[in-house]
mmCIF file of C-alpha atoms and ligand atoms in Angstrom:
data_model
loop_
_atom_site.group_PDB
_atom_site.id
_atom_site.type_symbol
_atom_site.label_atom_id
_atom_site.label_comp_id
_atom_site.label_asym_id
_atom_site.label_seq_id
_atom_site.Cartn_x
_atom_site.Cartn_y
_atom_site.Cartn_z
ATOM 1 C CA MET A 655 2.350 168.112 192.515
ATOM 2 C CA GLU A 656 5.063 166.520 191.081
ATOM 3 C CA SER A 657 3.818 166.258 187.486
ATOM 4 C CA VAL A 658 2.915 170.159 187.946
ATOM 5 C CA LEU A 659 6.646 171.423 189.096
ATOM 6 C CA CYS A 660 7.960 168.920 186.365
ATOM 7 C CA ALA A 661 6.158 170.549 183.420
ATOM 8 C CA LEU A 662 6.597 174.079 184.863
ATOM 9 C CA GLU A 663 10.535 173.495 185.300
ATOM 10 C CA ALA A 664 10.731 172.040 181.586
ATOM 11 C CA ARG A 665 9.118 175.278 180.711
ATOM 12 C CA SER A 666 11.710 177.321 182.274
ATOM 13 C CA ARG A 667 14.466 175.883 181.171
ATOM 14 C CA LYS A 668 12.954 176.854 177.681
ATOM 15 C CA GLU A 669 12.487 180.095 178.731
ATOM 16 C CA ARG A 670 16.224 181.140 180.105
ATOM 17 C CA GLN A 671 17.582 180.718 176.557
ATOM 18 C CA GLU A 672 15.249 183.699 175.940
ATOM 19 C CA LEU A 673 16.244 185.236 178.932
ATOM 20 C CA GLU A 674 19.738 185.563 178.369
ATOM 21 C CA ALA A 675 18.987 186.887 175.071
ATOM 22 C CA LEU A 676 16.818 190.137 176.745
ATOM 23 C CA ARG A 677 19.089 190.703 179.239
ATOM 24 C CA ALA A 678 21.915 191.024 177.099
ATOM 25 C CA ALA A 679 19.616 193.612 175.200
ATOM 26 C CA GLY A 680 19.225 195.274 178.109
ATOM 27 C CA GLY A 681 16.892 198.618 178.521
ATOM 28 C CA THR A 682 13.044 197.649 178.984
ATOM 29 C CA ALA A 683 13.362 194.540 177.115
ATOM 30 C CA LEU A 684 12.558 192.551 179.453
ATOM 31 C CA ARG A 685 10.456 194.596 181.366
ATOM 32 C CA GLU A 686 8.278 194.897 178.315
ATOM 33 C CA ARG A 687 7.995 190.781 177.998
ATOM 34 C CA ALA A 688 7.786 190.331 181.725
ATOM 35 C CA GLY A 689 3.922 188.983 181.485
ATOM 36 C CA SER A 690 4.921 186.411 179.269
ATOM 37 C CA PHE A 691 7.570 184.902 181.551
ATOM 38 C CA MET A 692 7.731 182.668 184.747
ATOM 39 C CA LEU A 693 10.587 184.277 185.679
ATOM 40 C CA ASP A 694 10.798 181.584 188.696
ATOM 41 C CA VAL A 695 12.964 180.784 191.889
ATOM 42 C CA GLY A 696 14.088 177.478 190.466
ATOM 43 C CA PRO A 697 14.105 173.961 192.213
ATOM 44 C CA GLU A 698 16.498 174.644 194.224
ATOM 45 C CA ALA A 699 15.217 177.488 196.053
ATOM 46 C CA GLY A 700 11.275 176.274 195.644
ATOM 47 C CA LEU A 701 12.747 172.938 198.213
ATOM 48 C CA LEU A 702 14.170 175.586 200.450
ATOM 49 C CA LEU A 703 11.096 177.660 201.053
ATOM 50 C CA ASN A 704 9.039 175.052 201.471
ATOM 51 C CA THR A 705 11.818 173.486 203.923
ATOM 52 C CA LEU A 706 11.817 176.865 205.604
ATOM 53 C CA VAL A 707 7.849 176.681 206.041
ATOM 54 C CA ARG A 708 7.491 173.658 207.469
ATOM 55 C CA VAL A 709 10.505 173.984 210.125
ATOM 56 C CA ALA A 710 9.360 177.393 211.232
ATOM 57 C CA ASP A 711 6.041 176.042 211.139
ATOM 58 C CA ALA A 712 4.377 179.069 209.298
ATOM 59 C CA ARG A 713 0.758 179.093 208.971
ATOM 60 C CA THR A 714 0.007 182.487 207.711
ATOM 61 C CA VAL A 715 2.640 183.001 204.585
ATOM 62 C CA VAL A 716 2.460 185.866 202.407
ATOM 63 C CA GLU A 717 4.064 185.555 198.647
ATOM 64 C CA ILE A 718 4.628 188.678 196.745
ATOM 65 C CA GLY A 719 4.862 187.899 193.112
ATOM 66 C CA GLY A 720 3.426 184.672 192.278
ATOM 67 C CA SER A 721 3.940 184.427 188.556
ATOM 68 C CA VAL A 722 2.293 181.231 187.047
ATOM 69 C CA GLY A 723 2.301 179.893 190.292
ATOM 70 C CA TYR A 724 5.723 177.652 190.318
ATOM 71 C CA SER A 725 6.594 179.002 193.881
ATOM 72 C CA THR A 726 3.160 179.031 194.737
ATOM 73 C CA VAL A 727 3.134 175.580 194.695
ATOM 74 C CA TRP A 728 6.199 174.890 196.868
ATOM 75 C CA LEU A 729 4.925 176.827 199.012
ATOM 76 C CA ALA A 730 1.593 176.014 199.138
ATOM 77 C CA GLU A 731 2.315 172.683 199.812
ATOM 78 C CA ALA A 732 4.321 173.388 202.726
ATOM 79 C CA VAL A 733 1.380 175.255 204.162
ATOM 80 C CA ARG A 734 -0.928 172.232 203.869
ATOM 81 C CA ALA A 735 1.568 170.372 205.786
ATOM 82 C CA THR A 736 1.681 173.001 208.757
ATOM 83 C CA GLY A 737 -2.358 173.505 208.648
ATOM 84 C CA GLY A 738 -1.623 177.026 207.378
ATOM 85 C CA ARG A 739 -2.463 179.508 204.789
ATOM 86 C CA LEU A 740 -1.093 181.318 201.506
ATOM 87 C CA TYR A 741 -1.841 184.536 200.618
ATOM 88 C CA SER A 742 -0.298 185.243 197.191
ATOM 89 C CA ILE A 743 -0.258 188.642 195.111
ATOM 90 C CA GLU A 744 0.197 188.595 191.512
ATOM 91 C CA VAL A 745 -0.935 191.779 189.933
ATOM 92 C CA ASP A 746 -0.665 190.322 186.376
ATOM 93 C CA ARG A 747 -4.290 188.839 186.256
ATOM 94 C CA ARG A 748 -3.525 186.560 183.173
ATOM 95 C CA LYS A 749 -0.563 184.880 184.917
ATOM 96 C CA GLN A 750 -2.891 184.910 188.848
ATOM 97 C CA ASP A 751 -5.575 183.121 186.138
ATOM 98 C CA GLU A 752 -2.584 180.624 185.350
ATOM 99 C CA GLN A 753 -0.872 180.792 188.908
ATOM 100 C CA ARG A 754 -4.655 179.686 189.673
ATOM 101 C CA ALA A 755 -5.226 176.675 187.018
ATOM 102 C CA GLN A 756 -1.774 175.470 188.634
ATOM 103 C CA LEU A 757 -2.746 175.090 192.056
ATOM 104 C CA THR A 758 -6.085 173.248 190.974
ATOM 105 C CA ALA A 759 -3.974 170.988 189.097
ATOM 106 C CA ALA A 760 -1.755 170.286 191.900
ATOM 107 C CA GLY A 761 -4.800 169.945 194.161
ATOM 108 C CA LEU A 762 -3.472 172.662 196.950
ATOM 109 C CA ASP A 763 -5.987 175.346 195.633
ATOM 110 C CA ALA A 764 -8.244 175.157 199.172
ATOM 111 C CA HIS A 765 -5.120 176.050 200.668
ATOM 112 C CA VAL A 766 -4.054 179.489 199.179
ATOM 113 C CA GLU A 767 -5.984 182.940 198.781
ATOM 114 C CA LEU A 768 -4.731 184.497 195.394
ATOM 115 C CA THR A 769 -4.893 188.309 195.390
ATOM 116 C CA THR A 770 -4.051 191.438 193.343
ATOM 117 C CA SER A 771 -3.986 193.450 196.316
ATOM 118 C CA GLU A 772 -0.667 195.009 196.749
ATOM 119 C CA ALA A 773 1.734 194.245 200.005
ATOM 120 C CA PRO A 774 1.019 197.702 201.774
ATOM 121 C CA GLU A 775 -2.748 197.007 201.135
ATOM 122 C CA LEU A 776 -3.115 193.472 202.179
ATOM 123 C CA VAL A 777 -0.718 192.989 205.057
ATOM 124 C CA PRO A 778 -2.375 195.312 207.348
ATOM 125 C CA SER A 779 -5.266 193.618 207.020
ATOM 126 C CA LEU A 780 -4.429 189.969 207.883
ATOM 127 C CA SER A 781 -5.790 188.693 211.092
ATOM 128 C CA ALA A 782 -2.890 186.459 212.395
ATOM 129 C CA PRO A 783 1.023 187.833 212.522
ATOM 130 C CA VAL A 784 2.584 186.764 209.482
ATOM 131 C CA ASP A 785 5.438 183.976 209.745
ATOM 132 C CA LEU A 786 7.029 184.000 206.171
ATOM 133 C CA VAL A 787 7.505 186.166 203.662
ATOM 134 C CA LEU A 788 8.756 185.630 199.962
ATOM 135 C CA LEU A 789 9.880 188.788 197.871
ATOM 136 C CA ASP A 790 9.705 187.657 194.518
ATOM 137 C CA HIS A 791 8.466 190.685 192.317
ATOM 138 C CA TRP A 792 9.664 193.779 190.950
ATOM 139 C CA LYS A 793 13.287 194.344 192.631
ATOM 140 C CA GLU A 794 12.774 198.413 193.380
ATOM 141 C CA LEU A 795 9.656 197.654 195.014
ATOM 142 C CA TYR A 796 11.781 195.357 197.630
ATOM 143 C CA VAL A 797 12.131 197.843 200.393
ATOM 144 C CA ARG A 798 8.743 199.423 200.234
ATOM 145 C CA ASP A 799 6.777 195.469 200.675
ATOM 146 C CA PHE A 800 9.685 194.830 203.236
ATOM 147 C CA ASP A 801 8.712 197.318 205.171
ATOM 148 C CA ALA A 802 4.882 196.664 204.860
ATOM 149 C CA CYS A 803 5.652 193.109 205.924
ATOM 150 C CA TRP A 804 7.871 193.858 208.896
ATOM 151 C CA PRO A 805 5.525 195.385 211.539
ATOM 152 C CA ALA A 806 3.023 192.016 210.799
ATOM 153 C CA LEU A 807 5.815 189.479 210.918
ATOM 154 C CA ARG A 808 5.596 187.794 214.234
ATOM 155 C CA ARG A 809 9.272 187.333 216.343
ATOM 156 C CA GLY A 810 11.363 184.875 214.832
ATOM 157 C CA GLY A 811 9.215 185.327 211.670
ATOM 158 C CA VAL A 812 11.360 185.194 208.141
ATOM 159 C CA VAL A 813 11.674 187.400 205.169
ATOM 160 C CA VAL A 814 13.074 185.586 202.094
ATOM 161 C CA ALA A 815 13.866 187.885 198.947
ATOM 162 C CA ASP A 816 15.180 186.355 195.887
ATOM 163 C CA ASN A 817 17.605 187.302 193.423
ATOM 164 C CA MET A 818 20.345 188.750 195.519
ATOM 165 C CA LEU A 819 22.964 187.500 193.133
ATOM 166 C CA MET A 820 21.332 187.134 189.616
ATOM 167 C CA PRO A 821 20.470 188.963 187.339
ATOM 168 C CA GLN A 822 23.670 191.476 187.603
ATOM 169 C CA LYS A 823 21.564 194.488 186.307
ATOM 170 C CA ASN A 824 19.414 194.574 189.870
ATOM 171 C CA ALA A 825 22.731 194.635 191.617
ATOM 172 C CA GLU A 826 23.036 198.470 192.717
ATOM 173 C CA VAL A 827 18.915 198.172 193.875
ATOM 174 C CA ILE A 828 19.703 194.722 195.679
ATOM 175 C CA ALA A 829 22.553 196.622 197.386
ATOM 176 C CA GLY A 830 20.053 198.929 198.613
ATOM 177 C CA TYR A 831 17.839 196.477 199.882
ATOM 178 C CA ARG A 832 20.684 194.771 202.025
ATOM 179 C CA ARG A 833 21.693 198.036 203.304
ATOM 180 C CA HIS A 834 18.286 198.850 204.316
ATOM 181 C CA ILE A 835 17.985 195.317 206.519
ATOM 182 C CA SER A 836 21.262 195.557 207.470
ATOM 183 C CA GLY A 837 20.398 198.595 209.584
ATOM 184 C CA LEU A 838 17.674 197.232 211.676
ATOM 185 C CA PRO A 839 18.314 196.725 215.072
ATOM 186 C CA ASP A 840 15.783 193.689 215.473
ATOM 187 C CA ALA A 841 16.817 191.979 211.946
ATOM 188 C CA GLN A 842 19.527 188.810 211.829
ATOM 189 C CA SER A 843 20.093 188.247 208.043
ATOM 190 C CA HIS A 844 22.004 185.941 206.076
ATOM 191 C CA LEU A 845 22.685 185.646 202.256
ATOM 192 C CA ILE A 846 22.263 181.849 200.879
ATOM 193 C CA ALA A 847 23.942 181.053 197.461
ATOM 194 C CA VAL A 848 20.670 178.863 196.565
ATOM 195 C CA GLY A 849 19.078 179.500 193.001
ATOM 196 C CA ALA A 850 19.366 183.092 192.053
ATOM 197 C CA GLY A 851 20.748 184.103 195.892
ATOM 198 C CA LEU A 852 18.309 184.475 198.741
ATOM 199 C CA GLU A 853 18.266 186.771 201.521
ATOM 200 C CA VAL A 854 17.255 185.088 204.750
ATOM 201 C CA THR A 855 16.012 187.664 207.219
ATOM 202 C CA THR A 856 14.900 186.422 210.803
ATOM 203 C CA LYS A 857 13.373 189.259 213.396
ATOM 204 C CA ARG A 858 14.457 188.877 216.450
ATOM 205 C CA GLU A 859 14.722 190.738 220.180
ATOM 206 C CA LYS A 860 16.122 194.383 219.571
ATOM 207 C CA LEU A 861 19.729 194.185 220.296
ATOM 208 C CA PRO A 862 21.150 196.918 222.685
ATOM 209 C CA ARG A 863 23.326 199.255 220.783
ATOM 210 C CA THR A 864 26.826 199.045 221.899
HETATM 211 C C1 SAM B 703 10.199 186.981 189.323
HETATM 212 S S1 SAM B 703 8.486 187.208 188.899
HETATM 213 C C2 SAM B 703 7.739 186.133 190.626
HETATM 214 C C3 SAM B 703 8.193 184.214 190.053
HETATM 215 C C4 SAM B 703 7.530 183.366 190.810
HETATM 216 N N1 SAM B 703 7.829 183.755 192.354
HETATM 217 C C5 SAM B 703 7.993 182.068 190.580
HETATM 218 O O1 SAM B 703 8.841 181.584 191.509
HETATM 219 O O2 SAM B 703 7.128 181.127 189.936
HETATM 220 C C6 SAM B 703 7.720 188.240 189.550
HETATM 221 C C7 SAM B 703 6.428 188.604 189.057
HETATM 222 O O3 SAM B 703 5.978 189.624 190.608
HETATM 223 C C8 SAM B 703 4.651 190.415 189.709
HETATM 224 N N2 SAM B 703 4.804 191.801 190.208
HETATM 225 C C9 SAM B 703 4.776 193.079 189.901
HETATM 226 N N3 SAM B 703 4.554 193.937 190.533
HETATM 227 C C10 SAM B 703 4.424 193.613 192.177
HETATM 228 C C11 SAM B 703 3.712 193.482 193.309
HETATM 229 N N4 SAM B 703 3.117 195.024 193.305
HETATM 230 N N5 SAM B 703 2.992 192.767 193.570
HETATM 231 C C12 SAM B 703 2.832 191.463 193.427
HETATM 232 N N6 SAM B 703 3.380 191.177 192.365
HETATM 233 C C13 SAM B 703 4.371 192.045 191.085
HETATM 234 C C14 SAM B 703 4.980 190.022 188.207
HETATM 235 O O4 SAM B 703 3.610 190.546 187.671
HETATM 236 C C15 SAM B 703 5.684 188.805 187.876
HETATM 237 O O5 SAM B 703 4.810 188.027 187.756
#
């Protein structure tokens, strides 16, 4: 696992310069080239995700936006420890092929199911309640896919959403996502300044309205 993460982190460091230039260019430049970038959560967020799976004793974990497998490796190592299973959605088949290869190289492929089925299709088909979800795909799909996961999430379960603080170009759509969550009576949420900013939302008993 260590060598796979180190190689992906080296690749990510190189990517970041090119990404800066594309972000500065604005428009659709980045989206058009997205298929060639990892766009990973980074090591601090990866470690936090791994820790959250372990402390929540999460057995059914859903990742939405697996890319080439960086966050997948962090999550998969944790579900191996809990005896759970990770369902990772990546809609780009070329990225998914690479994701599979990274998991195999890390010796973690037996703990992960890779799929291109999107969350509204996949999540209702799962037989167990979901313990933890990572949202890290296109930001305008966060509300749709949060809503696809929330009914299947167990009480005490967690949804983690990346890119709350960066990049700035997503600020409006991210604000909409946070507003959506703040309106839920059974959600407790914290913005954590780790990596590009993580919203960590826990499902709890509904509170009486005051
Ligand atoms: C920010 S990257 C994910 C990075 C990854 N979590 C990591 O840390 O290595 C976003 C990914 O979401 C994928 N994606 C886009 N729409 C999706 C959808 N509806 N469901 C799942 N993945 C999607 C993109 O192909 C892209 O690879």
